[in-house]
PDB file of C-alpha atoms and ligand atoms in Angstrom:
ATOM      1  CA  UNK A   1      -9.818  -4.198  28.417  1.00 40.00           C
ATOM      2  CA  UNK A   2     -12.041  -6.810  26.786  1.00 45.00           C
ATOM      3  CA  UNK A   3     -11.335  -9.189  29.602  1.00 44.00           C
ATOM      4  CA  UNK A   4     -12.343  -6.703  32.300  1.00 46.00           C
ATOM      5  CA  UNK A   5     -15.588  -5.895  30.463  1.00 47.00           C
ATOM      6  CA  UNK A   6     -16.350  -9.592  30.360  1.00 47.00           C
ATOM      7  CA  UNK A   7     -15.464  -9.984  34.010  1.00 48.00           C
ATOM      8  CA  UNK A   8     -17.607  -7.065  35.127  1.00 53.00           C
ATOM      9  CA  UNK A   9     -20.523  -8.254  33.004  1.00 47.00           C
ATOM     10  CA  UNK A  10     -20.157 -11.663  34.559  1.00 47.00           C
ATOM     11  CA  UNK A  11     -20.172 -10.095  38.026  1.00 51.00           C
ATOM     12  CA  UNK A  12     -23.240  -8.113  37.100  1.00 46.00           C
ATOM     13  CA  UNK A  13     -24.988 -11.218  35.812  1.00 43.00           C
ATOM     14  CA  UNK A  14     -24.034 -13.114  38.943  1.00 47.00           C
ATOM     15  CA  UNK A  15     -25.494 -10.378  41.041  1.00 45.00           C
ATOM     16  CA  UNK A  16     -28.639 -10.197  38.944  1.00 43.00           C
ATOM     17  CA  UNK A  17     -29.106 -13.945  39.091  1.00 42.00           C
ATOM     18  CA  UNK A  18     -28.372 -13.907  42.794  1.00 42.00           C
ATOM     19  CA  UNK A  19     -31.069 -11.318  43.314  1.00 42.00           C
ATOM     20  CA  UNK A  20     -33.542 -13.294  41.227  1.00 41.00           C
ATOM     21  CA  UNK A  21     -32.802 -16.413  43.236  1.00 41.00           C
ATOM     22  CA  UNK A  22     -33.308 -14.534  46.493  1.00 41.00           C
ATOM     23  CA  UNK A  23     -29.711 -15.251  47.448  1.00 39.00           C
ATOM     24  CA  UNK A  24     -27.736 -12.716  49.414  1.00 40.00           C
ATOM     25  CA  UNK A  25     -24.765 -11.150  47.662  1.00 40.00           C
ATOM     26  CA  UNK A  26     -22.523 -12.902  50.186  1.00 41.00           C
ATOM     27  CA  UNK A  27     -23.350 -16.295  48.804  1.00 38.00           C
ATOM     28  CA  UNK A  28     -23.033 -15.346  45.160  1.00 41.00           C
ATOM     29  CA  UNK A  29     -19.468 -16.235  44.426  1.00 43.00           C
ATOM     30  CA  UNK A  30     -19.730 -19.666  45.927  1.00 46.00           C
ATOM     31  CA  UNK A  31     -23.053 -20.429  44.253  1.00 43.00           C
ATOM     32  CA  UNK A  32     -21.730 -19.124  40.961  1.00 43.00           C
ATOM     33  CA  UNK A  33     -19.105 -21.826  40.945  1.00 48.00           C
ATOM     34  CA  UNK A  34     -21.682 -24.520  40.589  1.00 53.00           C
ATOM     35  CA  UNK A  35     -22.021 -25.896  37.064  1.00 55.00           C
ATOM     36  CA  UNK A  36     -25.641 -25.010  36.673  1.00 51.00           C
ATOM     37  CA  UNK A  37     -25.152 -21.337  37.467  1.00 50.00           C
ATOM     38  CA  UNK A  38     -22.106 -21.173  35.208  1.00 52.00           C
ATOM     39  CA  UNK A  39     -24.083 -22.697  32.371  1.00 54.00           C
ATOM     40  CA  UNK A  40     -26.779 -20.071  32.880  1.00 53.00           C
ATOM     41  CA  UNK A  41     -24.169 -17.324  32.845  1.00 51.00           C
ATOM     42  CA  UNK A  42     -22.624 -18.664  29.652  1.00 57.00           C
ATOM     43  CA  UNK A  43     -26.009 -18.770  28.030  1.00 54.00           C
ATOM     44  CA  UNK A  44     -26.777 -15.193  29.117  1.00 57.00           C
ATOM     45  CA  UNK A  45     -23.433 -13.938  27.835  1.00 55.00           C
ATOM     46  CA  UNK A  46     -23.869 -15.763  24.570  1.00 58.00           C
ATOM     47  CA  UNK A  47     -27.242 -14.159  24.170  1.00 55.00           C
ATOM     48  CA  UNK A  48     -25.849 -10.686  24.872  1.00 59.00           C
ATOM     49  CA  UNK A  49     -23.095 -11.172  22.316  1.00 58.00           C
ATOM     50  CA  UNK A  50     -25.596 -12.485  19.802  1.00 58.00           C
ATOM     51  CA  UNK A  51     -27.706  -9.359  20.117  1.00 60.00           C
ATOM     52  CA  UNK A  52     -24.611  -7.172  19.864  1.00 58.00           C
ATOM     53  CA  UNK A  53     -23.507  -8.978  16.721  1.00 58.00           C
ATOM     54  CA  UNK A  54     -26.940  -8.505  15.235  1.00 63.00           C
ATOM     55  CA  UNK A  55     -26.904  -4.769  15.911  1.00 62.00           C
ATOM     56  CA  UNK A  56     -23.330  -4.392  14.685  1.00 65.00           C
ATOM     57  CA  UNK A  57     -24.319  -6.362  11.608  1.00 76.00           C
ATOM     58  CA  UNK A  58     -26.898  -3.751  10.723  1.00 86.00           C
ATOM     59  CA  UNK A  59     -24.285  -0.996  10.425  1.00 88.00           C
ATOM     60  CA  UNK A  60     -21.627  -3.015   8.571  1.00 93.00           C
ATOM     61  CA  UNK A  61     -20.923  -1.766   5.061  1.00 95.00           C
ATOM     62  CA  UNK A  62     -21.851  -3.603   1.894  1.00 96.00           C
ATOM     63  CA  UNK A  63     -18.845  -4.425  -0.270  1.00 97.00           C
ATOM     64  CA  UNK A  64     -17.735  -1.625  -2.568  1.00 98.00           C
ATOM     65  CA  UNK A  65     -16.062  -2.184  -5.920  1.00 98.00           C
ATOM     66  CA  UNK A  66     -13.800  -0.187  -8.243  1.00 98.00           C
ATOM     67  CA  UNK A  67     -14.531   1.537 -11.552  1.00 98.00           C
ATOM     68  CA  UNK A  68     -13.250  -1.400 -13.551  1.00 98.00           C
ATOM     69  CA  UNK A  69     -15.911  -3.669 -12.014  1.00 98.00           C
ATOM     70  CA  UNK A  70     -18.850  -1.582 -13.268  1.00 98.00           C
ATOM     71  CA  UNK A  71     -21.202  -3.677 -15.423  1.00 98.00           C
ATOM     72  CA  UNK A  72     -21.264  -2.667 -19.089  1.00 97.00           C
ATOM     73  CA  UNK A  73     -25.004  -3.200 -19.182  1.00 96.00           C
ATOM     74  CA  UNK A  74     -27.099  -2.704 -16.077  1.00 98.00           C
ATOM     75  CA  UNK A  75     -30.327  -4.588 -16.428  1.00 97.00           C
ATOM     76  CA  UNK A  76     -33.532  -2.613 -15.768  1.00 98.00           C
ATOM     77  CA  UNK A  77     -36.266  -4.475 -13.930  1.00 98.00           C
ATOM     78  CA  UNK A  78     -39.910  -4.032 -12.980  1.00 98.00           C
ATOM     79  CA  UNK A  79     -41.234  -0.706 -14.205  1.00 98.00           C
ATOM     80  CA  UNK A  80     -38.915   0.851 -16.778  1.00 98.00           C
ATOM     81  CA  UNK A  81     -41.114   3.900 -17.377  1.00 98.00           C
ATOM     82  CA  UNK A  82     -44.052   4.980 -15.169  1.00 98.00           C
ATOM     83  CA  UNK A  83     -45.537   6.564 -18.328  1.00 98.00           C
ATOM     84  CA  UNK A  84     -48.310   8.555 -16.632  1.00 98.00           C
ATOM     85  CA  UNK A  85     -49.262  12.038 -17.891  1.00 98.00           C
ATOM     86  CA  UNK A  86     -47.884  13.563 -14.714  1.00 98.00           C
ATOM     87  CA  UNK A  87     -44.587  11.688 -14.900  1.00 98.00           C
ATOM     88  CA  UNK A  88     -44.137  12.336 -18.613  1.00 98.00           C
ATOM     89  CA  UNK A  89     -44.665  16.034 -18.047  1.00 98.00           C
ATOM     90  CA  UNK A  90     -41.994  16.100 -15.327  1.00 98.00           C
ATOM     91  CA  UNK A  91     -39.611  14.046 -17.472  1.00 98.00           C
ATOM     92  CA  UNK A  92     -40.068  16.313 -20.515  1.00 98.00           C
ATOM     93  CA  UNK A  93     -38.630  19.167 -18.460  1.00 97.00           C
ATOM     94  CA  UNK A  94     -35.797  16.985 -17.082  1.00 97.00           C
ATOM     95  CA  UNK A  95     -37.515  17.028 -13.675  1.00 98.00           C
ATOM     96  CA  UNK A  96     -36.841  20.750 -13.111  1.00 98.00           C
ATOM     97  CA  UNK A  97     -40.410  21.062 -11.701  1.00 98.00           C
ATOM     98  CA  UNK A  98     -40.233  17.876  -9.655  1.00 98.00           C
ATOM     99  CA  UNK A  99     -39.993  18.017  -5.867  1.00 98.00           C
ATOM    100  CA  UNK A 100     -39.501  15.291  -3.317  1.00 98.00           C
ATOM    101  CA  UNK A 101     -42.061  15.560  -0.518  1.00 98.00           C
ATOM    102  CA  UNK A 102     -40.947  14.549   2.996  1.00 98.00           C
ATOM    103  CA  UNK A 103     -43.779  14.486   5.517  1.00 98.00           C
ATOM    104  CA  UNK A 104     -45.635  12.408   8.108  1.00 98.00           C
ATOM    105  CA  UNK A 105     -44.196  12.169  11.621  1.00 98.00           C
ATOM    106  CA  UNK A 106     -41.585  14.904  11.157  1.00 98.00           C
ATOM    107  CA  UNK A 107     -40.991  18.244  12.851  1.00 98.00           C
ATOM    108  CA  UNK A 108     -40.366  20.006   9.558  1.00 98.00           C
ATOM    109  CA  UNK A 109     -42.042  18.753   6.372  1.00 98.00           C
ATOM    110  CA  UNK A 110     -39.817  19.324   3.327  1.00 98.00           C
ATOM    111  CA  UNK A 111     -40.113  19.843  -0.401  1.00 98.00           C
ATOM    112  CA  UNK A 112     -36.770  19.286  -2.095  1.00 98.00           C
ATOM    113  CA  UNK A 113     -35.936  19.950  -5.744  1.00 98.00           C
ATOM    114  CA  UNK A 114     -33.147  18.090  -7.513  1.00 98.00           C
ATOM    115  CA  UNK A 115     -30.933  21.144  -6.994  1.00 98.00           C
ATOM    116  CA  UNK A 116     -31.732  21.096  -3.264  1.00 98.00           C
ATOM    117  CA  UNK A 117     -30.833  17.406  -3.115  1.00 98.00           C
ATOM    118  CA  UNK A 118     -27.637  17.953  -5.090  1.00 98.00           C
ATOM    119  CA  UNK A 119     -26.502  20.582  -2.602  1.00 98.00           C
ATOM    120  CA  UNK A 120     -26.939  18.254   0.387  1.00 98.00           C
ATOM    121  CA  UNK A 121     -24.237  15.966   1.846  1.00 98.00           C
ATOM    122  CA  UNK A 122     -23.624  13.290  -0.786  1.00 98.00           C
ATOM    123  CA  UNK A 123     -22.019   9.885  -1.125  1.00 98.00           C
ATOM    124  CA  UNK A 124     -20.719   7.948  -4.123  1.00 98.00           C
ATOM    125  CA  UNK A 125     -20.429   4.164  -3.999  1.00 98.00           C
ATOM    126  CA  UNK A 126     -19.824   1.342  -6.435  1.00 98.00           C
ATOM    127  CA  UNK A 127     -21.957  -1.571  -5.317  1.00 98.00           C
ATOM    128  CA  UNK A 128     -23.543  -4.763  -6.548  1.00 98.00           C
ATOM    129  CA  UNK A 129     -27.285  -4.851  -6.988  1.00 98.00           C
ATOM    130  CA  UNK A 130     -28.751  -8.302  -6.299  1.00 97.00           C
ATOM    131  CA  UNK A 131     -32.234  -9.025  -7.589  1.00 97.00           C
ATOM    132  CA  UNK A 132     -34.290 -11.744  -5.926  1.00 95.00           C
ATOM    133  CA  UNK A 133     -34.772 -13.214  -9.412  1.00 95.00           C
ATOM    134  CA  UNK A 134     -31.124 -14.240  -9.408  1.00 95.00           C
ATOM    135  CA  UNK A 135     -29.119 -11.654 -11.341  1.00 97.00           C
ATOM    136  CA  UNK A 136     -26.622  -9.031 -10.180  1.00 98.00           C
ATOM    137  CA  UNK A 137     -25.130  -5.875 -11.725  1.00 98.00           C
ATOM    138  CA  UNK A 138     -22.517  -3.419 -10.463  1.00 98.00           C
ATOM    139  CA  UNK A 139     -22.881   0.360 -10.824  1.00 98.00           C
ATOM    140  CA  UNK A 140     -21.646   3.608  -9.346  1.00 98.00           C
ATOM    141  CA  UNK A 141     -24.322   5.532  -7.485  1.00 98.00           C
ATOM    142  CA  UNK A 142     -24.220   9.123  -6.246  1.00 99.00           C
ATOM    143  CA  UNK A 143     -26.919  10.626  -4.097  1.00 98.00           C
ATOM    144  CA  UNK A 144     -27.961  12.556  -1.035  1.00 98.00           C
ATOM    145  CA  UNK A 145     -27.445  10.775   2.255  1.00 98.00           C
ATOM    146  CA  UNK A 146     -30.814   9.748   3.598  1.00 98.00           C
ATOM    147  CA  UNK A 147     -29.501  10.428   7.125  1.00 97.00           C
ATOM    148  CA  UNK A 148     -29.080  14.127   6.217  1.00 98.00           C
ATOM    149  CA  UNK A 149     -32.648  14.333   4.964  1.00 98.00           C
ATOM    150  CA  UNK A 150     -33.951  12.582   8.074  1.00 97.00           C
ATOM    151  CA  UNK A 151     -31.924  14.984  10.198  1.00 97.00           C
ATOM    152  CA  UNK A 152     -33.198  18.041   8.345  1.00 98.00           C
ATOM    153  CA  UNK A 153     -36.836  16.949   8.628  1.00 98.00           C
ATOM    154  CA  UNK A 154     -36.431  15.855  12.244  1.00 97.00           C
ATOM    155  CA  UNK A 155     -38.365  12.623  12.779  1.00 96.00           C
ATOM    156  CA  UNK A 156     -40.680  12.533  15.768  1.00 97.00           C
ATOM    157  CA  UNK A 157     -39.991   9.979  18.539  1.00 95.00           C
ATOM    158  CA  UNK A 158     -42.960   7.823  17.473  1.00 96.00           C
ATOM    159  CA  UNK A 159     -41.702   7.447  13.873  1.00 97.00           C
ATOM    160  CA  UNK A 160     -40.341   3.941  13.262  1.00 97.00           C
ATOM    161  CA  UNK A 161     -40.281   3.561   9.485  1.00 98.00           C
ATOM    162  CA  UNK A 162     -39.915   5.586   6.328  1.00 98.00           C
ATOM    163  CA  UNK A 163     -42.363   4.842   3.508  1.00 98.00           C
ATOM    164  CA  UNK A 164     -41.324   5.583  -0.075  1.00 99.00           C
ATOM    165  CA  UNK A 165     -44.117   6.233  -2.568  1.00 98.00           C
ATOM    166  CA  UNK A 166     -43.291   5.795  -6.237  1.00 98.00           C
ATOM    167  CA  UNK A 167     -44.689   7.239  -9.460  1.00 98.00           C
ATOM    168  CA  UNK A 168     -45.415   3.845 -11.031  1.00 98.00           C
ATOM    169  CA  UNK A 169     -48.261   1.395 -10.782  1.00 97.00           C
ATOM    170  CA  UNK A 170     -46.907  -2.080 -11.410  1.00 96.00           C
ATOM    171  CA  UNK A 171     -50.229  -3.884 -11.231  1.00 96.00           C
ATOM    172  CA  UNK A 172     -53.646  -2.404 -11.996  1.00 94.00           C
ATOM    173  CA  UNK A 173     -55.971  -3.092  -9.065  1.00 94.00           C
ATOM    174  CA  UNK A 174     -59.362  -1.652  -8.165  1.00 93.00           C
ATOM    175  CA  UNK A 175     -58.163  -0.470  -4.745  1.00 93.00           C
ATOM    176  CA  UNK A 176     -54.926   1.116  -5.934  1.00 90.00           C
ATOM    177  CA  UNK A 177     -52.668  -1.341  -4.077  1.00 95.00           C
ATOM    178  CA  UNK A 178     -50.687  -1.915  -7.267  1.00 97.00           C
ATOM    179  CA  UNK A 179     -48.772   1.305  -6.797  1.00 97.00           C
ATOM    180  CA  UNK A 180     -45.111   0.640  -5.994  1.00 98.00           C
ATOM    181  CA  UNK A 181     -44.053   1.537  -2.454  1.00 98.00           C
ATOM    182  CA  UNK A 182     -41.500   0.379   0.084  1.00 98.00           C
ATOM    183  CA  UNK A 183     -40.748   0.807   3.788  1.00 98.00           C
ATOM    184  CA  UNK A 184     -37.484   0.648   5.724  1.00 98.00           C
ATOM    185  CA  UNK A 185     -36.721   1.159   9.408  1.00 97.00           C
ATOM    186  CA  UNK A 186     -34.696   4.038  10.830  1.00 97.00           C
ATOM    187  CA  UNK A 187     -31.627   1.847  11.431  1.00 95.00           C
ATOM    188  CA  UNK A 188     -31.369   1.301   7.677  1.00 97.00           C
ATOM    189  CA  UNK A 189     -32.365   4.902   6.922  1.00 97.00           C
ATOM    190  CA  UNK A 190     -29.344   6.128   8.899  1.00 96.00           C
ATOM    191  CA  UNK A 191     -26.898   3.562   7.441  1.00 96.00           C
ATOM    192  CA  UNK A 192     -23.757   5.078   5.929  1.00 97.00           C
ATOM    193  CA  UNK A 193     -24.505   3.735   2.435  1.00 98.00           C
ATOM    194  CA  UNK A 194     -28.223   4.529   2.327  1.00 98.00           C
ATOM    195  CA  UNK A 195     -28.639   7.269  -0.265  1.00 98.00           C
ATOM    196  CA  UNK A 196     -31.250   8.749  -2.554  1.00 99.00           C
ATOM    197  CA  UNK A 197     -29.424   8.417  -5.852  1.00 99.00           C
ATOM    198  CA  UNK A 198     -29.746  11.011  -8.621  1.00 98.00           C
ATOM    199  CA  UNK A 199     -26.656   9.913 -10.605  1.00 98.00           C
ATOM    200  CA  UNK A 200     -25.737   6.506 -11.972  1.00 98.00           C
ATOM    201  CA  UNK A 201     -22.231   5.935 -13.368  1.00 98.00           C
ATOM    202  CA  UNK A 202     -21.630   9.695 -13.315  1.00 98.00           C
ATOM    203  CA  UNK A 203     -24.739  10.588 -15.365  1.00 98.00           C
ATOM    204  CA  UNK A 204     -28.179  11.778 -14.250  1.00 98.00           C
ATOM    205  CA  UNK A 205     -30.264   8.702 -13.438  1.00 98.00           C
ATOM    206  CA  UNK A 206     -32.134   7.489 -16.532  1.00 98.00           C
ATOM    207  CA  UNK A 207     -35.856   6.755 -16.693  1.00 98.00           C
ATOM    208  CA  UNK A 208     -35.354   2.975 -16.817  1.00 98.00           C
ATOM    209  CA  UNK A 209     -33.451   3.037 -13.529  1.00 98.00           C
ATOM    210  CA  UNK A 210     -35.793   5.318 -11.594  1.00 98.00           C
ATOM    211  CA  UNK A 211     -35.358   8.971 -12.611  1.00 98.00           C
ATOM    212  CA  UNK A 212     -35.245  11.416 -11.020  1.00 98.00           C
ATOM    213  CA  UNK A 213     -34.511   9.683  -7.695  1.00 99.00           C
ATOM    214  CA  UNK A 214     -34.181   6.143  -6.401  1.00 98.00           C
ATOM    215  CA  UNK A 215     -33.312   4.601  -3.076  1.00 98.00           C
ATOM    216  CA  UNK A 216     -30.040   2.695  -2.684  1.00 98.00           C
ATOM    217  CA  UNK A 217     -30.125   0.394   0.328  1.00 98.00           C
ATOM    218  CA  UNK A 218     -27.043  -1.682  -0.242  1.00 97.00           C
ATOM    219  CA  UNK A 219     -27.522  -4.367   2.432  1.00 96.00           C
ATOM    220  CA  UNK A 220     -30.831  -5.566   1.003  1.00 96.00           C
ATOM    221  CA  UNK A 221     -32.202  -7.068  -2.189  1.00 97.00           C
ATOM    222  CA  UNK A 222     -33.165  -5.046  -5.254  1.00 98.00           C
ATOM    223  CA  UNK A 223     -36.901  -4.845  -4.671  1.00 98.00           C
ATOM    224  CA  UNK A 224     -36.339  -2.704  -1.548  1.00 98.00           C
ATOM    225  CA  UNK A 225     -34.682  -0.011  -3.675  1.00 98.00           C
ATOM    226  CA  UNK A 226     -37.656   2.056  -4.729  1.00 98.00           C
ATOM    227  CA  UNK A 227     -37.315   3.845  -8.078  1.00 98.00           C
ATOM    228  CA  UNK A 228     -39.267   7.010  -9.078  1.00 98.00           C
ATOM    229  CA  UNK A 229     -39.520   8.180  -5.448  1.00 99.00           C
ATOM    230  CA  UNK A 230     -42.041  11.014  -5.162  1.00 98.00           C
ATOM    231  CA  UNK A 231     -42.715  11.161  -1.467  1.00 98.00           C
ATOM    232  CA  UNK A 232     -41.217   9.913   1.796  1.00 98.00           C
ATOM    233  CA  UNK A 233     -43.498   9.619   4.790  1.00 98.00           C
ATOM    234  CA  UNK A 234     -42.296   8.947   8.348  1.00 98.00           C
ATOM    235  CA  UNK A 235     -44.744   6.500   9.936  1.00 98.00           C
ATOM    236  CA  UNK A 236     -45.206   4.604  13.200  1.00 98.00           C
ATOM    237  CA  UNK A 237     -46.376   1.449  11.401  1.00 98.00           C
ATOM    238  CA  UNK A 238     -47.039   0.249   7.854  1.00 98.00           C
ATOM    239  CA  UNK A 239     -50.183  -1.745   8.658  1.00 98.00           C
ATOM    240  CA  UNK A 240     -52.417   0.664   6.778  1.00 97.00           C
ATOM    241  CA  UNK A 241     -50.239   1.078   3.674  1.00 98.00           C
ATOM    242  CA  UNK A 242     -50.977  -1.012   0.578  1.00 97.00           C
ATOM    243  CA  UNK A 243     -51.959  -4.466   1.804  1.00 97.00           C
ATOM    244  CA  UNK A 244     -50.108  -3.968   5.081  1.00 98.00           C
ATOM    245  CA  UNK A 245     -46.887  -5.954   4.577  1.00 98.00           C
ATOM    246  CA  UNK A 246     -44.564  -3.002   4.026  1.00 98.00           C
ATOM    247  CA  UNK A 247     -44.049  -2.951   0.276  1.00 98.00           C
ATOM    248  CA  UNK A 248     -45.352  -3.819  -3.160  1.00 98.00           C
ATOM    249  CA  UNK A 249     -43.501  -7.165  -3.301  1.00 98.00           C
ATOM    250  CA  UNK A 250     -43.920  -7.830   0.425  1.00 98.00           C
ATOM    251  CA  UNK A 251     -47.688  -7.574  -0.140  1.00 97.00           C
ATOM    252  CA  UNK A 252     -47.203 -10.340  -2.707  1.00 97.00           C
ATOM    253  CA  UNK A 253     -45.212 -12.670  -0.450  1.00 97.00           C
ATOM    254  CA  UNK A 254     -41.623 -11.438  -0.338  1.00 97.00           C
ATOM    255  CA  UNK A 255     -39.868 -10.822   2.983  1.00 97.00           C
ATOM    256  CA  UNK A 256     -39.942  -7.370   4.526  1.00 97.00           C
ATOM    257  CA  UNK A 257     -36.303  -7.609   5.624  1.00 96.00           C
ATOM    258  CA  UNK A 258     -34.447  -8.727   2.518  1.00 94.00           C
ATOM    259  CA  UNK A 259     -30.932  -8.698   3.969  1.00 93.00           C
ATOM    260  CA  UNK A 260     -27.954  -9.885   1.928  1.00 90.00           C
TER     261      UNK A 260
HETATM  262  N1  MTE B   1     -40.840   2.066  -8.354  1.00 64.72           N
HETATM  263  C1  MTE B   1     -40.287   0.865  -8.564  1.00 64.72           C
HETATM  264  N2  MTE B   1     -39.168   0.544  -7.901  1.00 64.72           N
HETATM  265  C2  MTE B   1     -38.593  -0.652  -8.108  1.00 64.72           C
HETATM  266  C3  MTE B   1     -39.144  -1.622  -8.973  1.00 64.72           C
HETATM  267  C4  MTE B   1     -40.341  -1.260  -9.663  1.00 64.72           C
HETATM  268  O1  MTE B   1     -40.894  -2.026 -10.460  1.00 64.72           O
HETATM  269  N3  MTE B   1     -40.878  -0.010  -9.425  1.00 64.72           N
HETATM  270  N4  MTE B   1     -38.544  -2.863  -9.106  1.00 64.72           N
HETATM  271  C5  MTE B   1     -37.609  -3.286  -8.060  1.00 64.72           C
HETATM  272  C6  MTE B   1     -36.780  -4.429  -8.401  1.00 64.72           C
HETATM  273  S1  MTE B   1     -37.457  -5.984  -8.245  1.00 64.72           S
HETATM  274  C7  MTE B   1     -35.473  -4.302  -8.728  1.00 64.72           C
HETATM  275  S2  MTE B   1     -34.449  -5.627  -8.962  1.00 64.72           S
HETATM  276  C8  MTE B   1     -34.894  -2.962  -8.939  1.00 64.72           C
HETATM  277  C9  MTE B   1     -34.423  -2.837 -10.357  1.00 64.72           C
HETATM  278  O2  MTE B   1     -33.708  -1.651 -10.551  1.00 64.72           O
HETATM  279  P1  MTE B   1     -33.135  -1.355 -11.962  1.00 64.72           P
HETATM  280  O3  MTE B   1     -34.284  -1.220 -12.923  1.00 64.72           O
HETATM  281  O4  MTE B   1     -32.317  -0.114 -11.846  1.00 64.72           O
HETATM  282  O5  MTE B   1     -32.294  -2.568 -12.345  1.00 64.72           O
HETATM  283  O6  MTE B   1     -35.786  -1.896  -8.671  1.00 64.72           O
HETATM  284  C10 MTE B   1     -36.708  -2.140  -7.642  1.00 64.72           C
HETATM  285  N5  MTE B   1     -37.450  -0.931  -7.421  1.00 64.72           N
HETATM  286 MO1   MO B   2     -35.631  -7.400  -8.199  1.00 64.72          MO
END
């Protein structure tokens, strides 16, 4: 099975190369036996496999742990309380009046309460959170699958990224670019383990860890996992958001794709 796929791809490549070289199909097999053509074919096949591996790599699952591995203390980092009037008001009512806004390049803009989110397809996973600063903690996260939300909103064909806007301002700036935000592409948005978590270790998410809702994106570093998510916007590019690099920390020099 594998072998025949390889053989037919090789045939196809031979034909393609033959066409490029202006050689008739008749001559292909003979020409293909020369070392130079074979080297080219090997290179082309290697390249194809490399791309396949890369794409497969994007859907592979992050390691999951068991209950006994859960960290006794999970460190909180960055903002531990947005502490704005608006946020405090929502928190005082245990976020009963809070709604997640989903808009931008979607067919159907959404406003979802915590109850709405809790009634959507969910996933629970015990994973390790790795912060770029060099510490890790393990916790159990439960949340709505981001793929279900994307599906319900129906992203338009020109949407390439999802932007997450948070309730907290981490740095006070005159132009407002100190507000925390993040962007991810649709490949990561549809990943099996990408969820909007409302529970941590079986309890409603606490304020320090991003209440009422935080992103879990288990194949990337901690700074990608936006806490205090208020709004998700489907966008074609993130050039015009913040300082244009795709996230609060990206705008300050960190990589946009923080794969682990
Ligand atoms: N809104 C918001 N999200 C954020 C941050 C933040 O400061 N504000 N810090 C990020 C960083 S650097 C890390 S490591 C994690 C920390 O999550 P925790 O507080 O649950 O440990 O949240 C990320 N998401
Ligand atoms: Mo972090």
